[in-house]
Coordinates of C-alpha atoms in Angstrom, one line a residue:
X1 CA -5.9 28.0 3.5
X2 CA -2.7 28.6 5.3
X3 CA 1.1 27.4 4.3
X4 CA 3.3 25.4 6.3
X5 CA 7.3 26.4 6.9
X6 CA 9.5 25.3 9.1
X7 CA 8.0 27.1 12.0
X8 CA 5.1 25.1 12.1
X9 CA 6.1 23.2 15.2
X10 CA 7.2 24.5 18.7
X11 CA 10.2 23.9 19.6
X12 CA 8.5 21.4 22.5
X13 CA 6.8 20.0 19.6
X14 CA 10.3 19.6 17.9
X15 CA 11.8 18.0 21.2
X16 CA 9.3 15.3 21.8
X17 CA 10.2 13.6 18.5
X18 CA 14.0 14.1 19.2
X19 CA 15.3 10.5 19.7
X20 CA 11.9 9.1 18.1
X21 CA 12.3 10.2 14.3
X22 CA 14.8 12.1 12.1
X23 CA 13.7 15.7 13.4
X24 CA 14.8 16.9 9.8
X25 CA 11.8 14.9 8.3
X26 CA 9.1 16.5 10.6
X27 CA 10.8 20.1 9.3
X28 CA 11.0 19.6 5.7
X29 CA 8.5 21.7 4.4
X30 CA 7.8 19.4 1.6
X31 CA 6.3 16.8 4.1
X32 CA 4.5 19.3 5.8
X33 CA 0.6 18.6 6.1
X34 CA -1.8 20.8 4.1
X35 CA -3.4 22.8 6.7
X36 CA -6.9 24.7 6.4
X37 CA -8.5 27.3 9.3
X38 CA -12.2 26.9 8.7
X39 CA -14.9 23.6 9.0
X40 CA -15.8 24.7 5.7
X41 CA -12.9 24.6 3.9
X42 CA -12.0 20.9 5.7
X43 CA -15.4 19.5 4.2
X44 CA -15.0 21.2 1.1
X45 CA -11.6 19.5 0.6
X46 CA -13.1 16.3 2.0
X47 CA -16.2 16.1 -0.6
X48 CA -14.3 17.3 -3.8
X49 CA -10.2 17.6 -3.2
X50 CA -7.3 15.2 -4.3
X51 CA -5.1 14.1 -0.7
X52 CA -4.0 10.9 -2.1
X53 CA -0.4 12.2 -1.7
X54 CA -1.3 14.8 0.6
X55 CA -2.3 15.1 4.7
X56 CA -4.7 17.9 5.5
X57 CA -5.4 19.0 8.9
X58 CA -7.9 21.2 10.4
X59 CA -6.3 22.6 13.9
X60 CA -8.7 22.4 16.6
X61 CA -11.0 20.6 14.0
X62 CA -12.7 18.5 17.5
X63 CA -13.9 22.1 18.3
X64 CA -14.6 23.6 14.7
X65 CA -16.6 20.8 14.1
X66 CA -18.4 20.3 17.6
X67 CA -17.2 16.8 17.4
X68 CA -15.3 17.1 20.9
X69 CA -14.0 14.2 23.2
X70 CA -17.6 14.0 25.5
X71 CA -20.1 14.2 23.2
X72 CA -18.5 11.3 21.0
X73 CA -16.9 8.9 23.0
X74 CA -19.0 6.9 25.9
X75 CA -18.8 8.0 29.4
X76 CA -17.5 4.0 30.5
X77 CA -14.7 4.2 28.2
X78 CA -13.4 8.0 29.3
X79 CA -13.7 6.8 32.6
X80 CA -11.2 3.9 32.0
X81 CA -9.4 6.4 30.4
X82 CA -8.8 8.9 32.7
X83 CA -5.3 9.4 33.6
X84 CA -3.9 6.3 32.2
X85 CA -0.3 6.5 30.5
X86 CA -0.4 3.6 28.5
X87 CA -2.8 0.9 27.1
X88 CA -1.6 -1.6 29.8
X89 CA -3.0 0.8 32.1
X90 CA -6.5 1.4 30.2
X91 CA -7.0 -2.4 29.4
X92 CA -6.2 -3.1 33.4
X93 CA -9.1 -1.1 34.2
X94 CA -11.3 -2.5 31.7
X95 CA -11.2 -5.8 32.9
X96 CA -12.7 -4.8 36.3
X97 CA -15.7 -3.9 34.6
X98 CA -17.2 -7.0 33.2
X99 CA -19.9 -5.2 31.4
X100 CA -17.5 -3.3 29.1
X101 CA -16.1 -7.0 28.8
X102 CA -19.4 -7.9 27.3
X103 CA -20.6 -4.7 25.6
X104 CA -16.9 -4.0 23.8
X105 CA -14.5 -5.8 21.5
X106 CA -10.9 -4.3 20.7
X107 CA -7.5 -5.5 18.9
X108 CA -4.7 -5.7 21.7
X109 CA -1.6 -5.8 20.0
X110 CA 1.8 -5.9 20.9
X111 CA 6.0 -5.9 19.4
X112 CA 7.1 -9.3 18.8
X113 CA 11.4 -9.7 18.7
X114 CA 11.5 -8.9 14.9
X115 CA 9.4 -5.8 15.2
X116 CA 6.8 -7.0 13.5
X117 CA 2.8 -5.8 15.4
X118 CA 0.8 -8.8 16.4
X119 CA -2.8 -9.8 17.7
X120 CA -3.0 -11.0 20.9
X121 CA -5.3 -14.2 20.4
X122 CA -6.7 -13.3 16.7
X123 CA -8.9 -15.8 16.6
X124 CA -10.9 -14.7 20.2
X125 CA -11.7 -11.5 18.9
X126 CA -14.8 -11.8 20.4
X127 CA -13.3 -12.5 24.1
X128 CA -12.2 -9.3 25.2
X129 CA -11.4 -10.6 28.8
X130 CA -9.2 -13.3 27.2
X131 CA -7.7 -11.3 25.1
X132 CA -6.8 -8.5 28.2
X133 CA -5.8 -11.3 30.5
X134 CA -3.3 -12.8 27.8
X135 CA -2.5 -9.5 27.3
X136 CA -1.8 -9.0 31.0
X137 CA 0.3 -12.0 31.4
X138 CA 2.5 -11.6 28.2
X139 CA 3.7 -8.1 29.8
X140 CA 3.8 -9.4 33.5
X141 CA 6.0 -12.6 32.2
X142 CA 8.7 -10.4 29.9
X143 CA 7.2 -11.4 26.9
X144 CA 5.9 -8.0 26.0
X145 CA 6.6 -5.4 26.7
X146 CA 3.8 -3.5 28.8
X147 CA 4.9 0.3 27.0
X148 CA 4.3 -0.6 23.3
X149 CA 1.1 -2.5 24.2
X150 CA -1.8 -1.0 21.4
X151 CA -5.7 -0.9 21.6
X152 CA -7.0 -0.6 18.3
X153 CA -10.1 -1.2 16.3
X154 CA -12.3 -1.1 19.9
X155 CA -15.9 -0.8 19.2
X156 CA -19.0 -2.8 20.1
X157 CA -19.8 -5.9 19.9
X158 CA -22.9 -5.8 19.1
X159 CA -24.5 -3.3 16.5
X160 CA -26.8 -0.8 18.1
X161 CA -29.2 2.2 16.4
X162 CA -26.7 5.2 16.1
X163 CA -28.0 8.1 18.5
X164 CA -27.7 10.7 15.3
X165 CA -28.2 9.0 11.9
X166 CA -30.0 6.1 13.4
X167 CA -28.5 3.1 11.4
X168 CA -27.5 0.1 12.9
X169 CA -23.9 0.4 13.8
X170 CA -20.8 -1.2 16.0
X171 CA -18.3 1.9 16.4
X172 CA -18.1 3.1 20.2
X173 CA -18.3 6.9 19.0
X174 CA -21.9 8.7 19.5
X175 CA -20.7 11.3 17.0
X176 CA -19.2 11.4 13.8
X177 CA -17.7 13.4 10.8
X178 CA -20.3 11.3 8.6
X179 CA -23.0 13.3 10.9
X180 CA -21.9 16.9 10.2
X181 CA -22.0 15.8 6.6
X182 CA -25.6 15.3 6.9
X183 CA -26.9 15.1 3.3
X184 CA -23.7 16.0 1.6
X185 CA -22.4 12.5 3.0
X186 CA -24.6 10.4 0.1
X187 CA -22.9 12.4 -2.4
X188 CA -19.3 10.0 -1.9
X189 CA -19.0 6.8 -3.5
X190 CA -18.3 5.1 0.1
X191 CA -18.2 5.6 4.0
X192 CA -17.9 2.8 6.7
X193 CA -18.4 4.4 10.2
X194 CA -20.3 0.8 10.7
X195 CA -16.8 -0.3 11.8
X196 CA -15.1 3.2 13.1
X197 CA -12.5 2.2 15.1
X198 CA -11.2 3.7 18.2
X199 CA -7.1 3.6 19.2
X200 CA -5.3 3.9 22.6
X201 CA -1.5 3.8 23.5
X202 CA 1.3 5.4 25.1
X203 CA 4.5 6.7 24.2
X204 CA 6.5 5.3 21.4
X205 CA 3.5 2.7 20.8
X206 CA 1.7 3.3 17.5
X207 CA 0.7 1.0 14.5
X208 CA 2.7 -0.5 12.4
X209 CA 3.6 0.3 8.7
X210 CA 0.6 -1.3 6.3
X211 CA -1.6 -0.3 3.4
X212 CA -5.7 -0.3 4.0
X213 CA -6.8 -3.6 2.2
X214 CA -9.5 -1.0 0.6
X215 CA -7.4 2.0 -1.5
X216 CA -9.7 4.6 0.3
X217 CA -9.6 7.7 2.5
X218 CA -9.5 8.1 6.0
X219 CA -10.8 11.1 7.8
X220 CA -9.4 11.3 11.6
X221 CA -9.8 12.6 15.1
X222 CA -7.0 13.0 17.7
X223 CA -8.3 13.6 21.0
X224 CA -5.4 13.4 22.8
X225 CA -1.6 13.0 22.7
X226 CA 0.6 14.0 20.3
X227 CA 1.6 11.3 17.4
X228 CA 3.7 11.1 14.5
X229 CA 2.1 9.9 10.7
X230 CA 4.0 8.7 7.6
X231 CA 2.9 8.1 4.4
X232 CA 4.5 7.2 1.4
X233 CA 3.5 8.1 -2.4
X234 CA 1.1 5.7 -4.0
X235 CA 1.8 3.0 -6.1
X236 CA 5.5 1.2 -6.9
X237 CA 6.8 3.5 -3.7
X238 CA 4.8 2.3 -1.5
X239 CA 4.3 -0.8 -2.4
X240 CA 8.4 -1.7 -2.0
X241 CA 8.0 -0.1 1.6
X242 CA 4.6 -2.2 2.5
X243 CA 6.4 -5.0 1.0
X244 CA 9.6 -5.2 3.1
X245 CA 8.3 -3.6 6.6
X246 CA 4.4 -4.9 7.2
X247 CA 3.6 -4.2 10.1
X248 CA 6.6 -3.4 11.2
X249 CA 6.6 -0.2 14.2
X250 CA 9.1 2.3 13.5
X251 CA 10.1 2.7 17.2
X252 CA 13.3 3.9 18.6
X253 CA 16.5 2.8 17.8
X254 CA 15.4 2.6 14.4
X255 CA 17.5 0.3 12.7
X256 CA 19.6 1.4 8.8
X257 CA 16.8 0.3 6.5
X258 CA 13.9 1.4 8.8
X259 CA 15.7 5.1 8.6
X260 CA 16.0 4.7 4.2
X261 CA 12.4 3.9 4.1
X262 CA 11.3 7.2 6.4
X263 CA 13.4 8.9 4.2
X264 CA 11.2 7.9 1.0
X265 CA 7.9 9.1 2.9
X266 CA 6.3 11.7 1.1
X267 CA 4.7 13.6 4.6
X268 CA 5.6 13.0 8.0
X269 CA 3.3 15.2 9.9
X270 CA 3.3 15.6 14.2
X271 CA -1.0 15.7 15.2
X272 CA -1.6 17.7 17.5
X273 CA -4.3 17.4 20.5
X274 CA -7.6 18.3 18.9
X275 CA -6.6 18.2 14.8
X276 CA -9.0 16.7 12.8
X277 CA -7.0 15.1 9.8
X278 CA -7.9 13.4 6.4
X279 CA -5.1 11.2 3.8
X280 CA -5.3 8.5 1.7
X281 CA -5.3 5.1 3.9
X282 CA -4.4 3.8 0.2
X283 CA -0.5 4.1 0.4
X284 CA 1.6 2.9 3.0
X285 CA 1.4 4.7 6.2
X286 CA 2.6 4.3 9.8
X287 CA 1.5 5.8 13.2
X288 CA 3.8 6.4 16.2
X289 CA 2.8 7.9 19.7
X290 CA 5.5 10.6 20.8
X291 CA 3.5 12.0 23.9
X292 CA 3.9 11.2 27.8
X293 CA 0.1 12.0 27.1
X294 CA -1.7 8.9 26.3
X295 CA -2.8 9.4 22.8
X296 CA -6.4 8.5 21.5
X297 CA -8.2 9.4 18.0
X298 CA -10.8 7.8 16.1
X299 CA -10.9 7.4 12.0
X300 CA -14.2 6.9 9.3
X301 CA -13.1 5.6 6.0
X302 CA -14.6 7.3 2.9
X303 CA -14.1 7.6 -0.9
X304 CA -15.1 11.3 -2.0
X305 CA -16.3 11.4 -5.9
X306 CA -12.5 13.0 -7.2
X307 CA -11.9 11.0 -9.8
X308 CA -8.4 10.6 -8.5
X309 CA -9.4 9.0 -5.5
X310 CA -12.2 7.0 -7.2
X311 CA -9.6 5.5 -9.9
X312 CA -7.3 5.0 -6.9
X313 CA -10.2 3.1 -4.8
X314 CA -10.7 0.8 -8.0
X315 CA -7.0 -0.7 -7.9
X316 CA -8.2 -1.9 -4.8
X317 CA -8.8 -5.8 -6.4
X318 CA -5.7 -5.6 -8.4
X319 CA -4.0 -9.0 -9.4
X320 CA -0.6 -7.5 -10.3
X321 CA 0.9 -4.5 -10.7
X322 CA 2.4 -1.3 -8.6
X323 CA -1.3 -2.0 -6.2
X324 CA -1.4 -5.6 -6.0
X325 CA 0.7 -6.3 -2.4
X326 CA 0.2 -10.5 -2.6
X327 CA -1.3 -11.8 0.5
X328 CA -2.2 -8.8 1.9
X329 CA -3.8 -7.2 -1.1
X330 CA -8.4 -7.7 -0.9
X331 CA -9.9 -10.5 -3.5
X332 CA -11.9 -9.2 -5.8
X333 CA -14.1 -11.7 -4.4
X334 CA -14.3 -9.9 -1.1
X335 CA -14.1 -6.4 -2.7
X336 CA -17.7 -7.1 -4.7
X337 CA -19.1 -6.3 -0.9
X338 CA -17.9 -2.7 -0.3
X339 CA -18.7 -2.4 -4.4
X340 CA -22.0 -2.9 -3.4
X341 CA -21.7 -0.4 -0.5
X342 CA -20.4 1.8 -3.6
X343 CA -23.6 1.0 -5.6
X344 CA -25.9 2.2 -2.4
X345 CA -24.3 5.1 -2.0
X346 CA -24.9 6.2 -5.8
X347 CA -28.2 5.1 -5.7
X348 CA -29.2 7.6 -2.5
X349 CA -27.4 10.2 -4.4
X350 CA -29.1 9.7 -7.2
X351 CA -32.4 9.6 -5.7
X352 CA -31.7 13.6 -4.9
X353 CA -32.8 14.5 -8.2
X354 CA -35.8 12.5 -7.6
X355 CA -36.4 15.1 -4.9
X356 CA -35.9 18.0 -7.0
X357 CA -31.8 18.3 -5.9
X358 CA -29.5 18.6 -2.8
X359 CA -30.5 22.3 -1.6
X360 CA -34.2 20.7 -2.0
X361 CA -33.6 17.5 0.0
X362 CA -31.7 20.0 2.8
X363 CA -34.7 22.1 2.9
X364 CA -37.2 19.2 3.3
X365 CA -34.5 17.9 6.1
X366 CA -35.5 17.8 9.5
X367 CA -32.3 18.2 12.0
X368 CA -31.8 15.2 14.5
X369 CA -32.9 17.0 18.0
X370 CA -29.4 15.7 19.3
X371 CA -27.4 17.2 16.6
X372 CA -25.8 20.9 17.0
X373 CA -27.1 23.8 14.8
X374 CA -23.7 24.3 13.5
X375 CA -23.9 20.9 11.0
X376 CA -27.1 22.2 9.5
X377 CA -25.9 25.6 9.3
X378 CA -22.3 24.5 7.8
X379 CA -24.4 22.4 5.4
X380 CA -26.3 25.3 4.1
X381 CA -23.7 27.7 3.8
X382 CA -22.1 24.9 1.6
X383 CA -25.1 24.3 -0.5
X384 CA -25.2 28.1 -1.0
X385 CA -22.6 27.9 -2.9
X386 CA -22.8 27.4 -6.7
X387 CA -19.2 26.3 -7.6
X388 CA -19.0 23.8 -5.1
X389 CA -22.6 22.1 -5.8
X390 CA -21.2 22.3 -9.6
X391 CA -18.4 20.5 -8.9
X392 CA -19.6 17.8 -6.6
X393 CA -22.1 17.2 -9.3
X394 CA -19.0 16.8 -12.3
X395 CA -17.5 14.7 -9.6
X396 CA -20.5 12.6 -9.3
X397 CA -20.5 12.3 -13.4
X398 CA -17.1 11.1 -13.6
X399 CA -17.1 9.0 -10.5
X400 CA -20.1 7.1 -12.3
X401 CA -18.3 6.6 -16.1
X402 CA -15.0 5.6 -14.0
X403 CA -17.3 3.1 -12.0
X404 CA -18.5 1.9 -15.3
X405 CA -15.0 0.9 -16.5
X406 CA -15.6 -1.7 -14.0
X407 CA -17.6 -4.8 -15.5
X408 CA -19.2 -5.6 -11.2
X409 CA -20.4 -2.2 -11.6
X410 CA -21.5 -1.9 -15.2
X411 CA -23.8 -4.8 -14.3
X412 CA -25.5 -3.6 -11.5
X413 CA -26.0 0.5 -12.4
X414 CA -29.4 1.2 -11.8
X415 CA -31.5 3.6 -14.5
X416 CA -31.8 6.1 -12.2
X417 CA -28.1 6.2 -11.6
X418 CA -27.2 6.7 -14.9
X419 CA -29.7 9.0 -15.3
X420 CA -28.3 10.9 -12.7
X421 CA -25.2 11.4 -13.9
X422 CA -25.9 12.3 -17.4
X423 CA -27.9 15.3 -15.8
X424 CA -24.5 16.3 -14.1
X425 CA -23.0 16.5 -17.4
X426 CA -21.8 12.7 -17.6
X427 CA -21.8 9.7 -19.9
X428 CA -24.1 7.7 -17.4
X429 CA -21.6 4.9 -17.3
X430 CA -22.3 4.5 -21.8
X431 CA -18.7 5.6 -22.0
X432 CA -16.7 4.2 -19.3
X433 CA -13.5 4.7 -18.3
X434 CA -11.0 2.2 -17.2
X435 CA -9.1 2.7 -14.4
X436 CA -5.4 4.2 -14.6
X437 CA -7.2 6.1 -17.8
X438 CA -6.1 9.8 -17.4
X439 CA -9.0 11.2 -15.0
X440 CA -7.8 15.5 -15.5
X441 CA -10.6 17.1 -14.7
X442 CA -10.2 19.4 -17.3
X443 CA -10.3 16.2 -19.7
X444 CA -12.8 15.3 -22.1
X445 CA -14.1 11.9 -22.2
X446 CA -12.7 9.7 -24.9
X447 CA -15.4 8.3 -26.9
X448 CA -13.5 4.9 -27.7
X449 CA -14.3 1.7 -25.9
X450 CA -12.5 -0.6 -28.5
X451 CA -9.6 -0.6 -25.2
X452 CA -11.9 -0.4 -22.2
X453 CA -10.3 -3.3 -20.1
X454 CA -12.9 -5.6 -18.1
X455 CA -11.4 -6.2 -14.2
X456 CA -12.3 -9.4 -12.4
X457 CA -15.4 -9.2 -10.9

């Protein structure tokens, strides 16, 4: 692992946010990303670390992780792509090619006169040419403006077998972070790449401020451009920031109140072309393009077994409280879904030990023809490695009996399960713990449930 300072930019770097953001921000060292040299130590980190509060990037991670620009992003798409400064350019080209019109959907978004990002045509999200050509005529008639234009959340429309793991899927990307995983990617208590989505825009275009309506983690790709990330600590912090500024795009000339609330972020972190990037999509965050470059990435969401990020994840439904951001906050109704998704994922993992363990189930695994040799090999060197299978396995036990401080998920536990996760030194869910219950790993696990608080659902 290497250390940030203040060199960690050029001074290019330093002069393409000039005029953007406070430059004093991007060299605080105290907002500096996390930053690691090896694919192994980025998966490590990913499976077992704490980043709620943090950013960690892996430089040239695209490479390190043969997850590069051509193998994972269609040929029709790069094609559009190719030199285009902004998304008015890229979304201009798709519309002359009516079978990307048919095979892809996408988010256009644009600035509306308080700030604030919009959908073009929400409720066509389905009619990507109607969607382009409103797009079109908002920017040709002044009433957007054609630079600040965003594509975001493009994928398919339709799901289709994914060429490596071979489930039924609707993101555009042909590989993914889930795939170098391999095996190791059961052991997490959630991961959507059904939905991956894929972003374009040009300079000074970007997303505006939010929280994910799910408290996970997002694990990212930037392809190209360079772009500027805040986040803000978890909880009341960001909450107050989420609360006054959704959606709201921190572009130039930032106004009094926009510049107090960058001040209160706890990174701000420039990507770089080729940086492969995880944080917590669970606090307020905003993204910013600063490049003439186009800029273009890709995200999974995921929730690794910490038990920091697991009790984090199971705020998620909160009625009230530092989480809980009113309309924009997920019903506990709607959260039971990716609870379920959370309840799959525990089962796979559990079924491991059916198979003897993890090192036996990569043994017995057969590598995907189209997959490189360096995800199987990166997965054994892993597995190799006694500390970090003990680990994952503690994680695994804690993640359950945290789970089980959840009455959704006390139901619906299977045996095997619970099993499971006494064998990795757990309580199987007979002691659970509540969430916001101290989760140290070095803690032991309080034997009173006379207090264990039941959340809706």
């Amino acid at each position: 692992m290497s250390s940030t300072g203040r060199s960690y930019y050029s001074r290019d770097e330093v002069a393409m946010v000039q005029g953007v953001w406070p430059v004093e921000l991007l060299q605080d060292p105290r907002r500096q990303p996390r930053v690691l040299n090896t694919a192994g130590e980025f998966v490590k980190e990913l499976l077992l670390g704490d980043h709620v509060e943090d950013f960690v990037v892996l430089p040239r991670g695209t490479e390190l992780l043969d997850l590069s620009f051509q193998d994972s992003i269609p040929e029709d798409v790069r094609q559009c792509l190719h030199n285009c400064r902004s998304a008015h350019d890229f979304i201009a080209r798709v519309l002359q090619r009516p079978e990307m019109l048919e095979k892809y959907r996408a988010d256009v978004e644009y600035i509306d006169p308080n700030r604030q990002q919009r959908d073009i045509l929400r409720k066509d999200k389905l009619n990507l040419s109607k969607r382009i050509r409103e797009a079109l005529r908002m920017a040709e008639a002044g009433e957007a403006n054609p630079a600040l234009l965003y594509v975001a959340e493009m994928r398919l429309q339709k799901e289709t077998p994914h060429p490596i793991g071979g489930e039924n899927v609707k993101t555009i990307c042909r590989r993914d972070m889930k795939d170098v995983l391999g095996p190791l990617g059961q052991w997490t208590l959630y991961w959507d790449r059904y939905d991956e989505g894929f972003f374009a825009g040009g300079r000074c275009s970007g997303k505006g401020l939010h929280v994910d309506q799910v408290l996970w983690s997002n694990v990212g790709r930037n392809y190209q451009g360079y772009k500027l990330l805040a986040a803000w600590p978890r909880g009341q912090v960001s909450k107050e920031v989420a609360m006054e500024f959704y959606d709201v795009l921190f572009a130039p000339p930032l106004r009094p109140r926009e510049l107090e609330a960058l001040h209160k972020a706890a990174k701000v972190v420039l990507l770089r072309p080729g940086d492969v990037y995880m944080f917590s999509g669970g606090v307020a965050h905003t993204v910013i393009c600063v490049s003439q470059e186009m800029c273009l990435g890709v995200y999974e969401s995921f929730v690794n077994l910490n038990p920091f990020h697991v009790d984090h994840f199971l705020h998620t439904a909160d009625l009230e409280g530092p989480f809980f951001l009113d309309s924009y906050s997920m019903s506990p109704r709607s959260f039971r879904e990716t609870k379920d998704d959370c309840l799959d994922q525990l089962e796979d993992a559990a079924q491991h030990f059916e198979k003897g363990g993890l090192r036996r189930v990569l043994q017995e695994t057969v590598p995907v023809a189209e997959a490189p040799p360096s995800w199987f090999q990166l997965q054994l060197r892993l597995l190799s490695d006694d500390d970090f299978l003990r680990t994952l396995q503690q994680h695994f036990a804690r993640a359950v009996d945290l789970c089980a401080g959840d009455r959704y998920f006390r139901r619906h536990l299977l045996q095997k399960v619970r099993f499971a996760s006494k064998a990795c030194g757990g309580y199987g869910g007979d002691v659970p713990l509540r969430p916001g219950q101290p989760v140290d790993s070095s803690s032991s696990y309080s034997s009173d449930m006379s207090d264990v608080d039941e959340k809706p659902g």
